Coordinates of C-alpha atoms and ligand atoms in Angstrom, one line a residue:
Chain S
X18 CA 100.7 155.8 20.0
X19 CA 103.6 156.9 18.3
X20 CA 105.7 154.9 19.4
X21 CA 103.5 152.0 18.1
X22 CA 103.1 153.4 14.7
X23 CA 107.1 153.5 14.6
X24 CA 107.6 150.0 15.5
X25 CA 104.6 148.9 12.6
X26 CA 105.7 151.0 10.1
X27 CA 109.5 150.3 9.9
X28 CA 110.9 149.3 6.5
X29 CA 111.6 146.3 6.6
X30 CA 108.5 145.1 8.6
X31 CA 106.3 146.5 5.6
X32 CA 103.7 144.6 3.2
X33 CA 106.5 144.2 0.8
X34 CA 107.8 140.9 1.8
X35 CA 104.2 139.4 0.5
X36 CA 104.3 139.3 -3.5
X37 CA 100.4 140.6 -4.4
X38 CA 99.5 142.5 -1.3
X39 CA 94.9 142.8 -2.0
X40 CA 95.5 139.9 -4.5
X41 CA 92.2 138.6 -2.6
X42 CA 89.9 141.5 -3.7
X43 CA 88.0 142.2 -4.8
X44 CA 85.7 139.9 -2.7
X45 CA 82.6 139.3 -5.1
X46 CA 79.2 137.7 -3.4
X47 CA 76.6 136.6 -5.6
X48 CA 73.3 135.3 -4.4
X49 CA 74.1 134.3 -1.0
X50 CA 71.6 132.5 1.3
X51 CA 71.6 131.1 4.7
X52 CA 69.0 129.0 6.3
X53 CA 68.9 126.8 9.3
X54 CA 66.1 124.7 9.4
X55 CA 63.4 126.8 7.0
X56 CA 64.4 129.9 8.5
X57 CA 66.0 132.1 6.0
X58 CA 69.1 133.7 7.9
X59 CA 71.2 135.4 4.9
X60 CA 68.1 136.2 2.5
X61 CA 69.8 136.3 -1.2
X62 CA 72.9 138.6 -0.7
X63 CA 74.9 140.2 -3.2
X64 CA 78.2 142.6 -2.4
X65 CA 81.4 143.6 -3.6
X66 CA 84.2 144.8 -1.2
X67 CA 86.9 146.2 -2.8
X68 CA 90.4 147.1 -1.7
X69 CA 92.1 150.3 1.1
X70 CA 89.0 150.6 2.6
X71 CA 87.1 149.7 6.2
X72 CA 84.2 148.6 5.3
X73 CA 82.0 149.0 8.3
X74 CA 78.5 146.8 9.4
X75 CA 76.1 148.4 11.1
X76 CA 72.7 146.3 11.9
X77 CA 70.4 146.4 14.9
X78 CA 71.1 142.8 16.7
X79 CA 70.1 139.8 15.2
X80 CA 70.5 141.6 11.6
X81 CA 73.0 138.6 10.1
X82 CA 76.1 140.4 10.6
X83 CA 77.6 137.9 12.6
X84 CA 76.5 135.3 10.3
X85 CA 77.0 137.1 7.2
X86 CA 81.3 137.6 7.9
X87 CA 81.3 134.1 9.1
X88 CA 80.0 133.2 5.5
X89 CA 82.9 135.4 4.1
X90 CA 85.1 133.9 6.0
X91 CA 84.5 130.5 5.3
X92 CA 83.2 129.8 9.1
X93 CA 80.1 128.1 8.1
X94 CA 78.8 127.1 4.4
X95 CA 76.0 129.0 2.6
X96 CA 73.1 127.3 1.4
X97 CA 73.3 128.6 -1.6
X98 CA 75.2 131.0 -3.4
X99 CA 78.9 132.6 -4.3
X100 CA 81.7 133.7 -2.8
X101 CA 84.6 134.4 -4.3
X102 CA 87.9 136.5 -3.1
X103 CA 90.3 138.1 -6.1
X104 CA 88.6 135.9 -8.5
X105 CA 89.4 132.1 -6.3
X106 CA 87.2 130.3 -4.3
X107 CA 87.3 130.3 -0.5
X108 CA 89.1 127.4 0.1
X109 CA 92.1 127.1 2.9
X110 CA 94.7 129.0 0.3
X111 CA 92.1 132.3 0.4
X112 CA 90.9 131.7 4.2
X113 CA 94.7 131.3 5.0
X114 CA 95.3 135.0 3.8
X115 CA 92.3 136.1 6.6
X116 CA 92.0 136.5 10.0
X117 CA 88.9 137.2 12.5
X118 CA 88.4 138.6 15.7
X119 CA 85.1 136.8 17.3
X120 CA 83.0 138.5 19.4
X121 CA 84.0 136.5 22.3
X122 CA 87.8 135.6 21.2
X123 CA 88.7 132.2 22.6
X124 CA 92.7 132.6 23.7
X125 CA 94.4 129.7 24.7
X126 CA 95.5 128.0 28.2
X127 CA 98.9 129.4 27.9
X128 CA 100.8 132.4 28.3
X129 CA 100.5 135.8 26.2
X130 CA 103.2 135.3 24.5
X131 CA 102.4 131.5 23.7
X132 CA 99.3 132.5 22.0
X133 CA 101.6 134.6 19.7
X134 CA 104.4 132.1 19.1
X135 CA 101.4 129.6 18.2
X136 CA 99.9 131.7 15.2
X137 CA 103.2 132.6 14.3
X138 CA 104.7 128.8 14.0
X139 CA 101.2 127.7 11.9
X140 CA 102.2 130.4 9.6
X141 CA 105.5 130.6 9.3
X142 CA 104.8 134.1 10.4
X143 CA 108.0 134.4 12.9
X144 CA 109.9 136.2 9.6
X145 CA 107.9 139.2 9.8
X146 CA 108.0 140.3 13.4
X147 CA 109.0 138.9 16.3
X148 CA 106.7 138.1 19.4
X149 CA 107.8 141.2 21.3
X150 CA 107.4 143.4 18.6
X151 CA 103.6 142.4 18.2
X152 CA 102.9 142.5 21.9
X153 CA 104.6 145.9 22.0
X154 CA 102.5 147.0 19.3
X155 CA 99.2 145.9 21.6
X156 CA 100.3 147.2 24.9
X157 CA 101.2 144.3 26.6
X158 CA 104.7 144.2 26.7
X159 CA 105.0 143.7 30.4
X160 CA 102.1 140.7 30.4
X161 CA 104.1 138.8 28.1
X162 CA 104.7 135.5 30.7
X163 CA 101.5 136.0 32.4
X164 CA 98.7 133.3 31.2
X165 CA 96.4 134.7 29.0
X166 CA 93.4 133.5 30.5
X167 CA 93.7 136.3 33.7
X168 CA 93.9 139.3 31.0
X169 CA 91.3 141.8 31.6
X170 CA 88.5 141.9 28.7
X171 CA 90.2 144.9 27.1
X172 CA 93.8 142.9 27.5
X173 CA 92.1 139.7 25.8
X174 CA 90.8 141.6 22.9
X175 CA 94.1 143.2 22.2
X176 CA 95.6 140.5 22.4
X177 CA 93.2 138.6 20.5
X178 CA 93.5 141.7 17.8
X179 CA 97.6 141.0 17.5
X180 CA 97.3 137.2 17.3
X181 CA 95.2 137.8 13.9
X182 CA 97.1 140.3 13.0
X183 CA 100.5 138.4 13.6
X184 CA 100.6 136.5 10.0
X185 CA 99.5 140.2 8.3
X186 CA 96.3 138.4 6.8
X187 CA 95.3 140.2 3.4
X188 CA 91.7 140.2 5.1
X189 CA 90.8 141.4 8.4
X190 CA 87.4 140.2 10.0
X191 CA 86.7 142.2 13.3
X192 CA 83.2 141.5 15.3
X193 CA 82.6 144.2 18.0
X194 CA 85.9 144.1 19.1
X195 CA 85.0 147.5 21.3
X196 CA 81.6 146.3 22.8
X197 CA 82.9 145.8 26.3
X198 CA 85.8 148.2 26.6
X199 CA 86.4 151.6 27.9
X200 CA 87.2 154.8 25.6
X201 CA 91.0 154.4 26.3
X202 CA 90.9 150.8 25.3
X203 CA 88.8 151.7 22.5
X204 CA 91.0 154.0 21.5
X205 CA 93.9 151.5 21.6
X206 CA 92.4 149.0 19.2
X207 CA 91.0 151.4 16.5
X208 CA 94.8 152.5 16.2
X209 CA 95.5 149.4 15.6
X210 CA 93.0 148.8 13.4
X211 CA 93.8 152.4 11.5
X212 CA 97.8 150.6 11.6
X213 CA 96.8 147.5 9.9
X214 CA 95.0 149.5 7.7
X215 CA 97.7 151.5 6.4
X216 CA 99.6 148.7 5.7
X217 CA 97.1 147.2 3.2
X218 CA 95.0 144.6 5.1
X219 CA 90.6 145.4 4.4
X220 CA 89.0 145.7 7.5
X221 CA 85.5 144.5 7.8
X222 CA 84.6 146.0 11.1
X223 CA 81.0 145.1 12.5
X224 CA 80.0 147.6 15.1
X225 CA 76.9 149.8 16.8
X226 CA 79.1 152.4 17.5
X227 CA 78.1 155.1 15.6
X228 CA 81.2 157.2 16.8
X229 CA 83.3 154.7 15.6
X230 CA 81.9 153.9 12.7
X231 CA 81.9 157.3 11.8
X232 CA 85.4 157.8 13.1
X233 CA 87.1 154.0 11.1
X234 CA 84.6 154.0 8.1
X235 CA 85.1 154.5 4.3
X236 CA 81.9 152.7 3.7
X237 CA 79.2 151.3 5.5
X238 CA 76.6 148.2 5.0
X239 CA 73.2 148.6 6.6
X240 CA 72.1 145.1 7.2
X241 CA 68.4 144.4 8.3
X242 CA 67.0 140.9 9.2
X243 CA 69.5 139.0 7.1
X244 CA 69.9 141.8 3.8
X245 CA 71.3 144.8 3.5
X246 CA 69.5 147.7 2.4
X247 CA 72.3 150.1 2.0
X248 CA 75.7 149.6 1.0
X249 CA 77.4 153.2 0.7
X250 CA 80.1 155.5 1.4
X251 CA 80.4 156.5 5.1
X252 CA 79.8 160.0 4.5
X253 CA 77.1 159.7 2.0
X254 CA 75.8 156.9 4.9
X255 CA 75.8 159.5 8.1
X256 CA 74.3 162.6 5.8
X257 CA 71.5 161.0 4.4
X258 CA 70.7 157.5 5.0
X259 CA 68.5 156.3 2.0
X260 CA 66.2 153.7 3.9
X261 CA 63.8 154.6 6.9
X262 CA 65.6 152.0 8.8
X263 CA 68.6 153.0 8.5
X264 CA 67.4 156.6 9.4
X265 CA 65.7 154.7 12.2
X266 CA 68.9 153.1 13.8
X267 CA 70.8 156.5 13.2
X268 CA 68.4 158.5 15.1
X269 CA 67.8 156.0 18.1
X270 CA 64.9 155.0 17.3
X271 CA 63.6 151.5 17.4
X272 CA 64.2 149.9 13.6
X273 CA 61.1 147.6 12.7
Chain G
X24 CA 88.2 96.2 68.0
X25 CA 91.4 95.5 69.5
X26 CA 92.6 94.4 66.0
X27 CA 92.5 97.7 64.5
X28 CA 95.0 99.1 67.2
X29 CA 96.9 95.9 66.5
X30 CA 96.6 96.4 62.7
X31 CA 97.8 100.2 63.1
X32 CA 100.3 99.1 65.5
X33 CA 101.7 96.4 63.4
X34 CA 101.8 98.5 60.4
X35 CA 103.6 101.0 61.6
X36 CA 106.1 98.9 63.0
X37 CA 106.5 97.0 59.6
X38 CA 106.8 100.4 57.4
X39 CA 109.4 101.6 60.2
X40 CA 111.8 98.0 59.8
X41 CA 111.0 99.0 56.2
X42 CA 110.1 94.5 56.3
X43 CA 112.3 93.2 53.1
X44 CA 109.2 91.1 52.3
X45 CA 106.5 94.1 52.4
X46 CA 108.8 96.3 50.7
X47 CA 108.7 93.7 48.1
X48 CA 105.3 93.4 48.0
X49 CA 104.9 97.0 47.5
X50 CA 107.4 97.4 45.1
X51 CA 105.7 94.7 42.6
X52 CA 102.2 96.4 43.2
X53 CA 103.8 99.8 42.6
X54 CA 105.7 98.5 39.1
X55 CA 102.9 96.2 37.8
X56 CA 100.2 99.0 38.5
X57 CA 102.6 101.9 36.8
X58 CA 103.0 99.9 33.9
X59 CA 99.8 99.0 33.5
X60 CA 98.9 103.0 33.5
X61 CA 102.0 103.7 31.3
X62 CA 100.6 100.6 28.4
X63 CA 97.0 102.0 28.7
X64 CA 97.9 105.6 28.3
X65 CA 99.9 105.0 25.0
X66 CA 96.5 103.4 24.0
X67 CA 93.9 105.0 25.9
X68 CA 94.4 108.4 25.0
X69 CA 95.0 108.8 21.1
X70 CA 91.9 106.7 21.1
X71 CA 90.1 109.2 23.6
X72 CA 91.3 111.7 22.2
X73 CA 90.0 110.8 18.1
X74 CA 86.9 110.3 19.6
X75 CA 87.2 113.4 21.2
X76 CA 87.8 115.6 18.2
X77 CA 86.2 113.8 15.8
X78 CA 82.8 113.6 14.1
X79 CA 81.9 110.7 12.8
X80 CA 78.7 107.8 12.4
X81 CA 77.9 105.7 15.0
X82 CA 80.2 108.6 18.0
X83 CA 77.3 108.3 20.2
X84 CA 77.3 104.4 20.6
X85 CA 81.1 104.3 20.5
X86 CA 81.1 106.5 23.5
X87 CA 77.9 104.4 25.3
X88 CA 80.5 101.5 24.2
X89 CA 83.3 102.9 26.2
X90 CA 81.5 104.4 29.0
X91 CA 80.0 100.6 29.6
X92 CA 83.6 99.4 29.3
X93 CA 85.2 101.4 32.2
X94 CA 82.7 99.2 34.5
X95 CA 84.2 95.6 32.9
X96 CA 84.2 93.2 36.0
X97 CA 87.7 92.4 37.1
X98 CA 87.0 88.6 37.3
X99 CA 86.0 88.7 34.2
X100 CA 88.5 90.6 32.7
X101 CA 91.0 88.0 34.6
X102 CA 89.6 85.0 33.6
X103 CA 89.7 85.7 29.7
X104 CA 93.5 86.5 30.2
X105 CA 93.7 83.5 31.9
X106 CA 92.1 82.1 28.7
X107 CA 94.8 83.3 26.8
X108 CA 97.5 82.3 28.4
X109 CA 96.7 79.3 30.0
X110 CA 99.3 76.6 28.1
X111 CA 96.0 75.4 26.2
X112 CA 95.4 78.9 25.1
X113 CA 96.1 81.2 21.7
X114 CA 99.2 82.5 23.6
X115 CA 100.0 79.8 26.3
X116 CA 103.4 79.1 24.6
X117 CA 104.5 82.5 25.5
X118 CA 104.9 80.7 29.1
X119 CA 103.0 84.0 30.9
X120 CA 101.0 83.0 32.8
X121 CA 101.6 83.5 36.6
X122 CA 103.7 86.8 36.2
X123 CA 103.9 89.6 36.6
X124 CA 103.2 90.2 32.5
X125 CA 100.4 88.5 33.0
X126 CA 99.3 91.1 35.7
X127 CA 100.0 94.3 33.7
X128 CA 98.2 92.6 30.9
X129 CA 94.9 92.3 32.5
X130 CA 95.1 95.5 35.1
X131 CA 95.8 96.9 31.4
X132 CA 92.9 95.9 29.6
X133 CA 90.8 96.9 32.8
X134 CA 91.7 100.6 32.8
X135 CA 92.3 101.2 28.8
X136 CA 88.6 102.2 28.7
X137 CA 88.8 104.3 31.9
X138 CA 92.0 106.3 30.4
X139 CA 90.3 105.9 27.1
X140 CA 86.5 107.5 28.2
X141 CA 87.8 110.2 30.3
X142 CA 90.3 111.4 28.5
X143 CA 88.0 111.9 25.4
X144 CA 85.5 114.2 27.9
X145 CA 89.0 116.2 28.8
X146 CA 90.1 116.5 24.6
X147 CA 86.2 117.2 23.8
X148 CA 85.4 119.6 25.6
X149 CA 88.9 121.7 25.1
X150 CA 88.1 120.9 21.5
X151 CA 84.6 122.7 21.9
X152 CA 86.3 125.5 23.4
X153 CA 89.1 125.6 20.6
X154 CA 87.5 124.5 17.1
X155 CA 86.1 128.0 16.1
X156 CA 89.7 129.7 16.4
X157 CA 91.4 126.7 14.9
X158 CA 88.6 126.6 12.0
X159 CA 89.3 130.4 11.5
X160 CA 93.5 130.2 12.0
X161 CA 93.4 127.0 9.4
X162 CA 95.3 125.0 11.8
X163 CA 96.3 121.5 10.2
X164 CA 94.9 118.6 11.8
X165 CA 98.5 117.7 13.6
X166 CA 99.1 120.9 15.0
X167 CA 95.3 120.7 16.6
X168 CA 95.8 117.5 18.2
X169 CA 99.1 118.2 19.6
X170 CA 98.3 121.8 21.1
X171 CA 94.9 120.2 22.6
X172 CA 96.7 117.5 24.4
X173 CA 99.6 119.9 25.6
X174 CA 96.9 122.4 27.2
X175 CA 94.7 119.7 28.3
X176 CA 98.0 117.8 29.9
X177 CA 97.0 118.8 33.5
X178 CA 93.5 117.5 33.1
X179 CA 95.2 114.1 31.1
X180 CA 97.4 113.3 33.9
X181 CA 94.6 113.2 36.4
X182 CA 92.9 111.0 34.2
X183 CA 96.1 108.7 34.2
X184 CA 96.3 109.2 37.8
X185 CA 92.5 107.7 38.2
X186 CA 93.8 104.7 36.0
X187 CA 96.5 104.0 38.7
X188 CA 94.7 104.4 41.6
X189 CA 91.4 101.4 39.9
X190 CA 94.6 99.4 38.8
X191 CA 97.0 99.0 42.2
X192 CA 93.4 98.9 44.2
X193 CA 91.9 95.5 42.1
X194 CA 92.5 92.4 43.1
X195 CA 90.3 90.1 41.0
X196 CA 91.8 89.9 37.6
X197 CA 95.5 89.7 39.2
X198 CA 95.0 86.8 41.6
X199 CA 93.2 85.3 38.7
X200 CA 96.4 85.5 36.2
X201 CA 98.8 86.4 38.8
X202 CA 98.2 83.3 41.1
X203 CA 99.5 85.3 44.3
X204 CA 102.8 83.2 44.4
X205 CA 105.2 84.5 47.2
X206 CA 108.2 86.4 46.2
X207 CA 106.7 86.3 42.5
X208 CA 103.5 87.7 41.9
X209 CA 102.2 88.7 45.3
X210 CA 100.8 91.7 45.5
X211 CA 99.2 94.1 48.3
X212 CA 95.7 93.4 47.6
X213 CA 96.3 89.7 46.8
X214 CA 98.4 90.2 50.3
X215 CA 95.6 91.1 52.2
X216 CA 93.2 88.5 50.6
X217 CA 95.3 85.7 51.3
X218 CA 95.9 86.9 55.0
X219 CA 92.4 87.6 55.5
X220 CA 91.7 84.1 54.5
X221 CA 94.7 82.7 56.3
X222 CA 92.8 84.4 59.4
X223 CA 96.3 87.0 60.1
X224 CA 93.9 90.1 60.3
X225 CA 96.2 92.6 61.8
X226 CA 98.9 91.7 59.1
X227 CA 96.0 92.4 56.1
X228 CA 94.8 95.6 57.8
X229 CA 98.3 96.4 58.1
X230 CA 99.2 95.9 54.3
X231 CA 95.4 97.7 53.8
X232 CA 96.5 100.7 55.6
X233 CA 99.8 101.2 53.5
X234 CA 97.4 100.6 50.1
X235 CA 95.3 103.4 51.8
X236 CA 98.6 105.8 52.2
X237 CA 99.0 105.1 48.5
X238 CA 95.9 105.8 47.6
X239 CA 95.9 108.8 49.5
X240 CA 99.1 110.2 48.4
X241 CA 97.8 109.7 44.5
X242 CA 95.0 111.5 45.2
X243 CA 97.1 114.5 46.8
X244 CA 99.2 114.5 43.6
X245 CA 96.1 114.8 42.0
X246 CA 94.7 117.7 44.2
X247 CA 97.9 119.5 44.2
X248 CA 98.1 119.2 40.1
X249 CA 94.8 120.3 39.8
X250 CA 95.5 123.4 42.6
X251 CA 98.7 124.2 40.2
X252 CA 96.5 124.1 37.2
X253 CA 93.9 126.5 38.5
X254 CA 96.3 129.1 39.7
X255 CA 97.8 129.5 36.5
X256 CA 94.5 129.5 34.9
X257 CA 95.2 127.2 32.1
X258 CA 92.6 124.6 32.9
Ligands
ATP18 N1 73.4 128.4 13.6 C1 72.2 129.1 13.7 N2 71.0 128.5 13.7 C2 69.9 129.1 13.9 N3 69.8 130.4 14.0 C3 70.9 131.1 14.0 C4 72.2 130.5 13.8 N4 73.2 131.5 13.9 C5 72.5 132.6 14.0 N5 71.2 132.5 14.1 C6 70.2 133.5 14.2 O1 70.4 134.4 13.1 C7 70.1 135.7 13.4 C8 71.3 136.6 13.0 O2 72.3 136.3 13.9 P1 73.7 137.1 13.9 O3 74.5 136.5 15.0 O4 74.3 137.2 12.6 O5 73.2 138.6 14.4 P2 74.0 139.9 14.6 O6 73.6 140.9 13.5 O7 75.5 139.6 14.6 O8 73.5 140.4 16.0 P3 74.3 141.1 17.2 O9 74.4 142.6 16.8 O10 73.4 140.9 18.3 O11 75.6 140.5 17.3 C9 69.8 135.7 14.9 O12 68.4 135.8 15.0 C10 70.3 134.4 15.4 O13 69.5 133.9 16.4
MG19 MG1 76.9 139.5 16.1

């Protein structure tokens, strides 16, 4: 891991090339709604995330999370409501400046290191690191000519995790990028994560791993059939959750 | 019966003298039914392939439309271009008619839809697969296009392999606009036609069973492609 910290970390790789590093945040939501058909999704959100911090979202499934960083990042449009990054509009200049991890990344039908070199011509990202130097950074150096479709779930999400990191988006949108995986790949990708971190870019990092949520987190939203009842620092969070639910979900139990 | 091992011997003995007329006749089928699948590519596919990736009023009729179209009737098909060009027709002073222009016109106009239909149910559903991550990278419209036709290419050239096999197999429109002259526009399958009516059975069977080979080998290509594709998991 050392190694990989090394090759992220060297000067001349470092957030400096980009002129206004968090110039997206702080992100401010303002009434936010979603609603497909009469079903209220997103019920009347409103958040700020601001900048060096992971914000983590816990939920029990089917909360909105999913639907709620797919608002943020410009996925799908509200039905009503605000968003706004560092005071612009989400339009393609802001979304250009984020990246996401889906739950289920879609890689193309070409090789590892194609579905680098494709982010990285869109971007004009090949002057900050080269192809090898972000699979090295993900572990899969020696799967570089392989196609990326045979990669082993742990494999695609790393690799998945380096293509949106590749451009060093401002914003970084990760969906249970851990679900499937074992503790060492686990491991692997919150490094990562921790890396990307350190070098400016927000993480919004939707998990129901309380470990890792614990272990990531500088703040946590509690989200509950499309709000959230709790947006708080991760310590303040784990000691004493203010809603029952979010006691609920803490403790194991079944959250009504 | 007896002309079948008659046909089989026949045709083996012409492919073996390698015939200077059946190689010809081969040779026109195999360059009027290429180009036809080379003209109906350059249109079939960007049009399969905005209908592929695009949403827009009216999609689901346009593919009905197109779907219906890969079924046009040869005869049909041969008879307007015959319209055309006939010296009485729009474009009779071009002098086409009875060519083999006039063939890779109308095997042209047959399989445009065919290259056009399919190849919009290869683009669409790679599109499916792709339009979240592009949506989320902010890839430009150009970009999108171009990297779904490069990772759909194996799939594409099956679909332009299909369009060769229906186009050297038809007979209908050609004879129509092609007339079947010897040493001009004669064709295998307006070959075997005319032998068949001229009553030479084992020389059409003959000419049928090298068609057959064609056909065959095509659909190898095809197989093997597809094998290719699979292995390297990209389709
Ligand atoms: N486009 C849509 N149309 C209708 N319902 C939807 C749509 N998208 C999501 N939903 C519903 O909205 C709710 C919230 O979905 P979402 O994917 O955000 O949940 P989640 O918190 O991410 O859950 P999980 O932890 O299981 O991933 C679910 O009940 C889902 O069925
Ligand atoms: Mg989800």
């Amino acid at each position: 891991m050392l190694e990989r910290a090394q090759i992220l970390d060297r000067p001349a790789l470092a957030a400096g090339a980009r002129e206004e590093p968090s110039a997206l945040l702080p992100c401010e939501v303002r009434g936010l709604c979603f609603k497909a058909g009469d079903k209220q999704l997103i019920g009347n959100i409103d958040l700020t995330l601001v900048a060096g911090q992971v914000t983590i979202i816990l939920g029990p499934n089917g909360s909105g999370k999913t639907l709620l960083v797919r608002l943020l990042h410009g996925m799908i449009e509200p039905s009503s409501g605000e968003i706004s990054w560092g005071g612009m509009p989400l339009d393609e200049a802001t979304r250009k400046r984020q990246a996401m991890v889906f739950q289920s990344p879609v890689l193309l039908r070409r090789s590892v290191a194609a579905n680098i070199e494709f982010v990285l011509n869109l971007h004009d990202g090949s002057k900050l690191q080269t192809v090898e130097e972000i699979l090295h950074m993900a572990g899969l150096d020696d799967k570089a000519s392989q196609p990326a479709r045979l990669l082993s779930g742990g494999e695609r999400q790393r690799l998945a995790m380096a293509r949106a990191l590749a451009t060093r988006p401002d914003i970084l949108f990760l969906d249970e990028p851990t679900a499937s995986l074992d503790p060492a790949s686990t491991l692997a990708i919150e490094n990562i994560v921790s890396l990307a971190c350190d070098r400016g870019t927000k993480i919004i990092f939707i998990t129901h791993d309380i470990g890792q949520a614990r272990r990531l987190g500088d703040e946590v939203i509690f989200m509950h059939h499309g709000h959230i009842l709790e947006q708080s620092p991760a310590k303040r969070f784990f000691d004493s959750p203010s809603s029952t639910q979010a006691q609920d979900y803490l403790a194991g139990r079944i959250v009504l | 019966m007896q002309n079948f091992a008659e046909a089989f011997t026949l045709a083996f003995d012409l492919m073996l003298s390698a015939d200077d007329d059946l190689l010809e006749i081969i040779g026109l089928s195999l360059r009027v039914s290429l180009m036809a699948m080379a003209i109906s590519t350059l249109i079939g596919l960007p049009i399969g392939a905005v209908i592929g990736m695009s949403r827009f009023r009216g999609r689901g009729a346009t593919i009905i439309l197109l779907n219906a179209l890969m079924g046009l009737p040869p005869v049909v098909v041969g008879l307007c271009v015959y319209l055309m060009l006939s010296r009485a027709g729009p474009m009779g002073w071009m002098g086409l008619l009875y060519t083999p222009t006039a063939m890779i016109i109308a095997q042209s106009i047959l399989i445009t839809p065919i290259i056009a239909a399919l190849s919009r149910q290869v683009i669409e559903d790679l599109h499916n697969e792709y339009a979240e991550q592009f949506r989320s990278l902010c890839v430009p419209p150009g970009s999108a296009i171009a990297a779904l036709l490069w990772d759909a290419r194996y799939g594409l050239l099956t679909v332009a392999l299909a369009g060769f096999g229906r186009a050297v197999a038809e007979v209908g429109a050609v004879i129509i606009v092609g007339g079947n002259i010897e040493h001009l526009t004669r064709v295998m399958t307006t070959a075997i036609a005319l032998e068949t009516s001229k009553g030479d059975l084992a020389l059409a069977l003959a000419l049928g069973i090298v068609l057959l080979s064609i056909a065959l080998l095509v659909n190898a290509a095809v197989m093997g492609l597809r094998m290719t594709a699979t292995r390297f998991s990209y389709a």
